[in-house]
Amino acid sequence: YMERLQSIDNKLVIFTYQWSSGNSQYKIWVYDPSTDTVPIEKVTLSSHIGNLLQFNDKLYFTSYSSSSHYLYSFDGSDITNEANLGHQWPRNLIGYDGKIFFNKYAGSNGTTSTYTFYSYDGTDITAGKTVTGSPYYFLEFNDKLYFTI
């Protein structure tokens, strides 16, 4: 079944999920309305696709594989494994200031969870501040990144 729709480079990108014989398959299809042909399957992954972000002419997303989470990019034709994000589930991808920002669960200080912010510049992942609470609803405004807890 269809899970998500996005667009890139004047094409429709379709994310689907299929369960068959005990195996999950997540697929990325591309439909080009200028040719009006059947969508073409481009990529098959064995794990859930999450955290979609359209940024710098690519679609970025996370997926889990073999005890680690990965950041992938898709340019409408090819998929690229951008970075290993570690074993904690990354959340809230947002493009800001030429980088991709996200946060991950960092632990608990007793009764409240803490999350650490990270940035990815296309090469390196850098850890930033750790906050108490669960950050959500990111917004770029007046050259700053805001969020709620």
PDB file of C-alpha atoms in Angstrom:
ATOM      1  CA  TYR A   1       0.000   0.000   0.000  1.00  0.00           C
ATOM      2  CA  MET A   2       1.043   3.631  -0.398  1.00  0.00           C
ATOM      3  CA  GLU A   3       2.626   5.179   2.672  1.00  0.00           C
ATOM      4  CA  ARG A   4       3.727   8.630   1.551  1.00  0.00           C
ATOM      5  CA  LEU A   5       3.922  10.974  -1.404  1.00  0.00           C
ATOM      6  CA  GLN A   6       6.540  13.619  -2.120  1.00  0.00           C
ATOM      7  CA  SER A   7       7.713  15.527  -5.162  1.00  0.00           C
ATOM      8  CA  ILE A   8      11.188  16.207  -6.481  1.00  0.00           C
ATOM      9  CA  ASP A   9      12.357  17.648  -9.776  1.00  0.00           C
ATOM     10  CA  ASN A  10       8.767  17.857 -11.147  1.00  0.00           C
ATOM     11  CA  LYS A  11       8.221  14.151 -10.456  1.00  0.00           C
ATOM     12  CA  LEU A  12       6.012  12.393  -7.955  1.00  0.00           C
ATOM     13  CA  VAL A  13       7.850  10.111  -5.517  1.00  0.00           C
ATOM     14  CA  ILE A  14       5.710   7.323  -4.073  1.00  0.00           C
ATOM     15  CA  PHE A  15       6.709   5.383  -0.959  1.00  0.00           C
ATOM     16  CA  THR A  16       5.028   1.985  -0.610  1.00  0.00           C
ATOM     17  CA  TYR A  17       4.997  -0.850   1.903  1.00  0.00           C
ATOM     18  CA  GLN A  18       4.390  -4.519   1.159  1.00  0.00           C
ATOM     19  CA  TRP A  19       4.275  -7.519   3.481  1.00  0.00           C
ATOM     20  CA  SER A  20       4.827 -10.842   1.788  1.00  0.00           C
ATOM     21  CA  SER A  21       5.815 -14.272   3.136  1.00  0.00           C
ATOM     22  CA  GLY A  22       7.079 -12.857   6.429  1.00  0.00           C
ATOM     23  CA  ASN A  23       9.150 -10.089   4.833  1.00  0.00           C
ATOM     24  CA  SER A  24       8.624  -6.349   4.798  1.00  0.00           C
ATOM     25  CA  GLN A  25       9.517  -4.403   1.698  1.00  0.00           C
ATOM     26  CA  TYR A  26       9.581  -0.640   1.441  1.00  0.00           C
ATOM     27  CA  LYS A  27       9.826   0.671  -2.090  1.00  0.00           C
ATOM     28  CA  ILE A  28      10.374   4.029  -3.721  1.00  0.00           C
ATOM     29  CA  TRP A  29       8.664   4.623  -7.052  1.00  0.00           C
ATOM     30  CA  VAL A  30       8.888   7.640  -9.359  1.00  0.00           C
ATOM     31  CA  TYR A  31       6.125   8.916 -11.630  1.00  0.00           C
ATOM     32  CA  ASP A  32       6.958  11.480 -14.311  1.00  0.00           C
ATOM     33  CA  PRO A  33       3.769  13.290 -15.384  1.00  0.00           C
ATOM     34  CA  SER A  34       5.503  14.661 -18.496  1.00  0.00           C
ATOM     35  CA  THR A  35       5.731  11.120 -19.911  1.00  0.00           C
ATOM     36  CA  ASP A  36       2.464   9.909 -18.342  1.00  0.00           C
ATOM     37  CA  THR A  37       3.830   6.380 -17.994  1.00  0.00           C
ATOM     38  CA  VAL A  38       3.444   3.846 -15.192  1.00  0.00           C
ATOM     39  CA  PRO A  39       5.507   4.698 -12.054  1.00  0.00           C
ATOM     40  CA  ILE A  40       8.976   3.123 -12.102  1.00  0.00           C
ATOM     41  CA  GLU A  41      10.331   1.245  -9.089  1.00  0.00           C
ATOM     42  CA  LYS A  42      13.690   2.763  -8.106  1.00  0.00           C
ATOM     43  CA  VAL A  43      14.657   1.390  -4.685  1.00  0.00           C
ATOM     44  CA  THR A  44      13.703  -1.461  -2.338  1.00  0.00           C
ATOM     45  CA  LEU A  45      14.588  -1.346   1.362  1.00  0.00           C
ATOM     46  CA  SER A  46      13.875  -3.920   4.058  1.00  0.00           C
ATOM     47  CA  SER A  47      13.155  -1.388   6.789  1.00  0.00           C
ATOM     48  CA  HIS A  48      10.709   1.417   7.512  1.00  0.00           C
ATOM     49  CA  ILE A  49      11.314   4.776   5.834  1.00  0.00           C
ATOM     50  CA  GLY A  50      10.822   7.729   8.165  1.00  0.00           C
ATOM     51  CA  ASN A  51      11.587  11.410   8.718  1.00  0.00           C
ATOM     52  CA  LEU A  52      11.103  12.620   5.147  1.00  0.00           C
ATOM     53  CA  LEU A  53      12.768  15.945   4.361  1.00  0.00           C
ATOM     54  CA  GLN A  54      12.982  17.715   1.011  1.00  0.00           C
ATOM     55  CA  PHE A  55      16.217  19.725   1.103  1.00  0.00           C
ATOM     56  CA  ASN A  56      18.772  20.924  -1.471  1.00  0.00           C
ATOM     57  CA  ASP A  57      17.041  19.207  -4.431  1.00  0.00           C
ATOM     58  CA  LYS A  58      16.963  15.803  -2.703  1.00  0.00           C
ATOM     59  CA  LEU A  59      14.666  13.817  -0.465  1.00  0.00           C
ATOM     60  CA  TYR A  60      16.312  12.779   2.788  1.00  0.00           C
ATOM     61  CA  PHE A  61      14.938  10.060   5.040  1.00  0.00           C
ATOM     62  CA  THR A  62      15.977   7.658   7.758  1.00  0.00           C
ATOM     63  CA  SER A  63      15.799   3.884   7.786  1.00  0.00           C
ATOM     64  CA  TYR A  64      16.868   1.162  10.212  1.00  0.00           C
ATOM     65  CA  SER A  65      19.179  -1.665   9.231  1.00  0.00           C
ATOM     66  CA  SER A  66      21.215  -4.131  11.240  1.00  0.00           C
ATOM     67  CA  SER A  67      21.029  -2.417  14.667  1.00  0.00           C
ATOM     68  CA  SER A  68      21.688   1.089  13.364  1.00  0.00           C
ATOM     69  CA  HIS A  69      19.761   3.967  11.807  1.00  0.00           C
ATOM     70  CA  TYR A  70      20.940   5.546   8.574  1.00  0.00           C
ATOM     71  CA  LEU A  71      20.358   8.817   6.789  1.00  0.00           C
ATOM     72  CA  TYR A  72      19.691   8.355   3.072  1.00  0.00           C
ATOM     73  CA  SER A  73      19.200  10.780   0.217  1.00  0.00           C
ATOM     74  CA  PHE A  74      17.256  10.222  -2.992  1.00  0.00           C
ATOM     75  CA  ASP A  75      17.665  12.497  -6.019  1.00  0.00           C
ATOM     76  CA  GLY A  76      14.811  11.034  -8.058  1.00  0.00           C
ATOM     77  CA  SER A  77      17.012   8.350  -9.606  1.00  0.00           C
ATOM     78  CA  ASP A  78      19.522   7.034  -7.095  1.00  0.00           C
ATOM     79  CA  ILE A  79      19.665   6.452  -3.365  1.00  0.00           C
ATOM     80  CA  THR A  80      22.763   7.375  -1.337  1.00  0.00           C
ATOM     81  CA  ASN A  81      23.602   6.208   2.177  1.00  0.00           C
ATOM     82  CA  GLU A  82      24.677   9.554   3.648  1.00  0.00           C
ATOM     83  CA  ALA A  83      25.520   8.635   7.248  1.00  0.00           C
ATOM     84  CA  ASN A  84      25.231   6.109  10.067  1.00  0.00           C
ATOM     85  CA  LEU A  85      23.145   7.798  12.787  1.00  0.00           C
ATOM     86  CA  GLY A  86      23.682   5.181  15.498  1.00  0.00           C
ATOM     87  CA  HIS A  87      21.259   2.950  17.364  1.00  0.00           C
ATOM     88  CA  GLN A  88      18.852   5.574  18.778  1.00  0.00           C
ATOM     89  CA  TRP A  89      15.940   6.530  16.503  1.00  0.00           C
ATOM     90  CA  PRO A  90      16.539   9.967  14.917  1.00  0.00           C
ATOM     91  CA  ARG A  91      13.606  12.387  14.939  1.00  0.00           C
ATOM     92  CA  ASN A  92      12.524  15.696  13.474  1.00  0.00           C
ATOM     93  CA  LEU A  93      14.739  16.176  10.423  1.00  0.00           C
ATOM     94  CA  ILE A  94      14.811  19.814   9.314  1.00  0.00           C
ATOM     95  CA  GLY A  95      16.999  21.653   6.834  1.00  0.00           C
ATOM     96  CA  TYR A  96      18.481  24.861   8.197  1.00  0.00           C
ATOM     97  CA  ASP A  97      21.564  26.961   7.437  1.00  0.00           C
ATOM     98  CA  GLY A  98      22.802  24.496   4.796  1.00  0.00           C
ATOM     99  CA  LYS A  99      22.703  21.545   7.225  1.00  0.00           C
ATOM    100  CA  ILE A 100      20.262  18.855   8.297  1.00  0.00           C
ATOM    101  CA  PHE A 101      19.340  18.975  11.978  1.00  0.00           C
ATOM    102  CA  PHE A 102      17.708  16.196  14.000  1.00  0.00           C
ATOM    103  CA  ASN A 103      17.504  14.979  17.581  1.00  0.00           C
ATOM    104  CA  LYS A 104      17.775  11.643  19.329  1.00  0.00           C
ATOM    105  CA  TYR A 105      16.851  10.310  22.737  1.00  0.00           C
ATOM    106  CA  ALA A 106      19.809  10.798  25.096  1.00  0.00           C
ATOM    107  CA  GLY A 107      18.462   9.255  28.277  1.00  0.00           C
ATOM    108  CA  SER A 108      16.519  10.275  31.333  1.00  0.00           C
ATOM    109  CA  ASN A 109      17.350  12.525  34.262  1.00  0.00           C
ATOM    110  CA  GLY A 110      14.958  10.674  36.524  1.00  0.00           C
ATOM    111  CA  THR A 111      11.431  11.557  35.474  1.00  0.00           C
ATOM    112  CA  THR A 112      12.048  13.496  32.268  1.00  0.00           C
ATOM    113  CA  SER A 113      13.628  12.385  28.995  1.00  0.00           C
ATOM    114  CA  THR A 114      16.525  14.256  27.471  1.00  0.00           C
ATOM    115  CA  TYR A 115      17.306  14.663  23.773  1.00  0.00           C
ATOM    116  CA  THR A 116      20.497  15.715  22.005  1.00  0.00           C
ATOM    117  CA  PHE A 117      20.503  17.812  18.854  1.00  0.00           C
ATOM    118  CA  TYR A 118      22.751  16.866  15.945  1.00  0.00           C
ATOM    119  CA  SER A 119      23.663  18.457  12.623  1.00  0.00           C
ATOM    120  CA  TYR A 120      24.824  16.872   9.377  1.00  0.00           C
ATOM    121  CA  ASP A 121      26.735  19.060   6.926  1.00  0.00           C
ATOM    122  CA  GLY A 122      27.019  16.537   4.084  1.00  0.00           C
ATOM    123  CA  THR A 123      30.173  15.031   5.548  1.00  0.00           C
ATOM    124  CA  ASP A 124      30.163  14.984   9.344  1.00  0.00           C
ATOM    125  CA  ILE A 125      27.627  14.563  12.131  1.00  0.00           C
ATOM    126  CA  THR A 126      28.138  16.964  15.022  1.00  0.00           C
ATOM    127  CA  ALA A 127      26.471  16.693  18.426  1.00  0.00           C
ATOM    128  CA  GLY A 128      24.999  19.878  19.850  1.00  0.00           C
ATOM    129  CA  LYS A 129      23.041  20.773  22.949  1.00  0.00           C
ATOM    130  CA  THR A 130      21.098  18.320  25.073  1.00  0.00           C
ATOM    131  CA  VAL A 131      17.704  19.517  26.299  1.00  0.00           C
ATOM    132  CA  THR A 132      15.295  18.259  28.932  1.00  0.00           C
ATOM    133  CA  GLY A 133      11.968  17.324  27.410  1.00  0.00           C
ATOM    134  CA  SER A 134      10.913  16.159  23.985  1.00  0.00           C
ATOM    135  CA  PRO A 135      11.544  18.710  21.189  1.00  0.00           C
ATOM    136  CA  TYR A 136       8.958  18.952  18.400  1.00  0.00           C
ATOM    137  CA  TYR A 137       7.480  21.373  15.858  1.00  0.00           C
ATOM    138  CA  PHE A 138      10.613  22.870  14.357  1.00  0.00           C
ATOM    139  CA  LEU A 139      10.446  26.151  12.480  1.00  0.00           C
ATOM    140  CA  GLU A 140      12.998  28.391  10.836  1.00  0.00           C
ATOM    141  CA  PHE A 141      12.145  32.045  11.513  1.00  0.00           C
ATOM    142  CA  ASN A 142      14.306  35.183  11.176  1.00  0.00           C
ATOM    143  CA  ASP A 143      17.467  33.102  10.586  1.00  0.00           C
ATOM    144  CA  LYS A 144      16.978  31.057  13.771  1.00  0.00           C
ATOM    145  CA  LEU A 145      15.658  27.575  14.437  1.00  0.00           C
ATOM    146  CA  TYR A 146      12.774  27.359  16.938  1.00  0.00           C
ATOM    147  CA  PHE A 147      11.058  24.343  18.490  1.00  0.00           C
ATOM    148  CA  THR A 148       8.656  23.417  21.267  1.00  0.00           C
ATOM    149  CA  ILE A 149       9.173  21.081  24.196  1.00  0.00           C
TER     150      ILE A 149
END
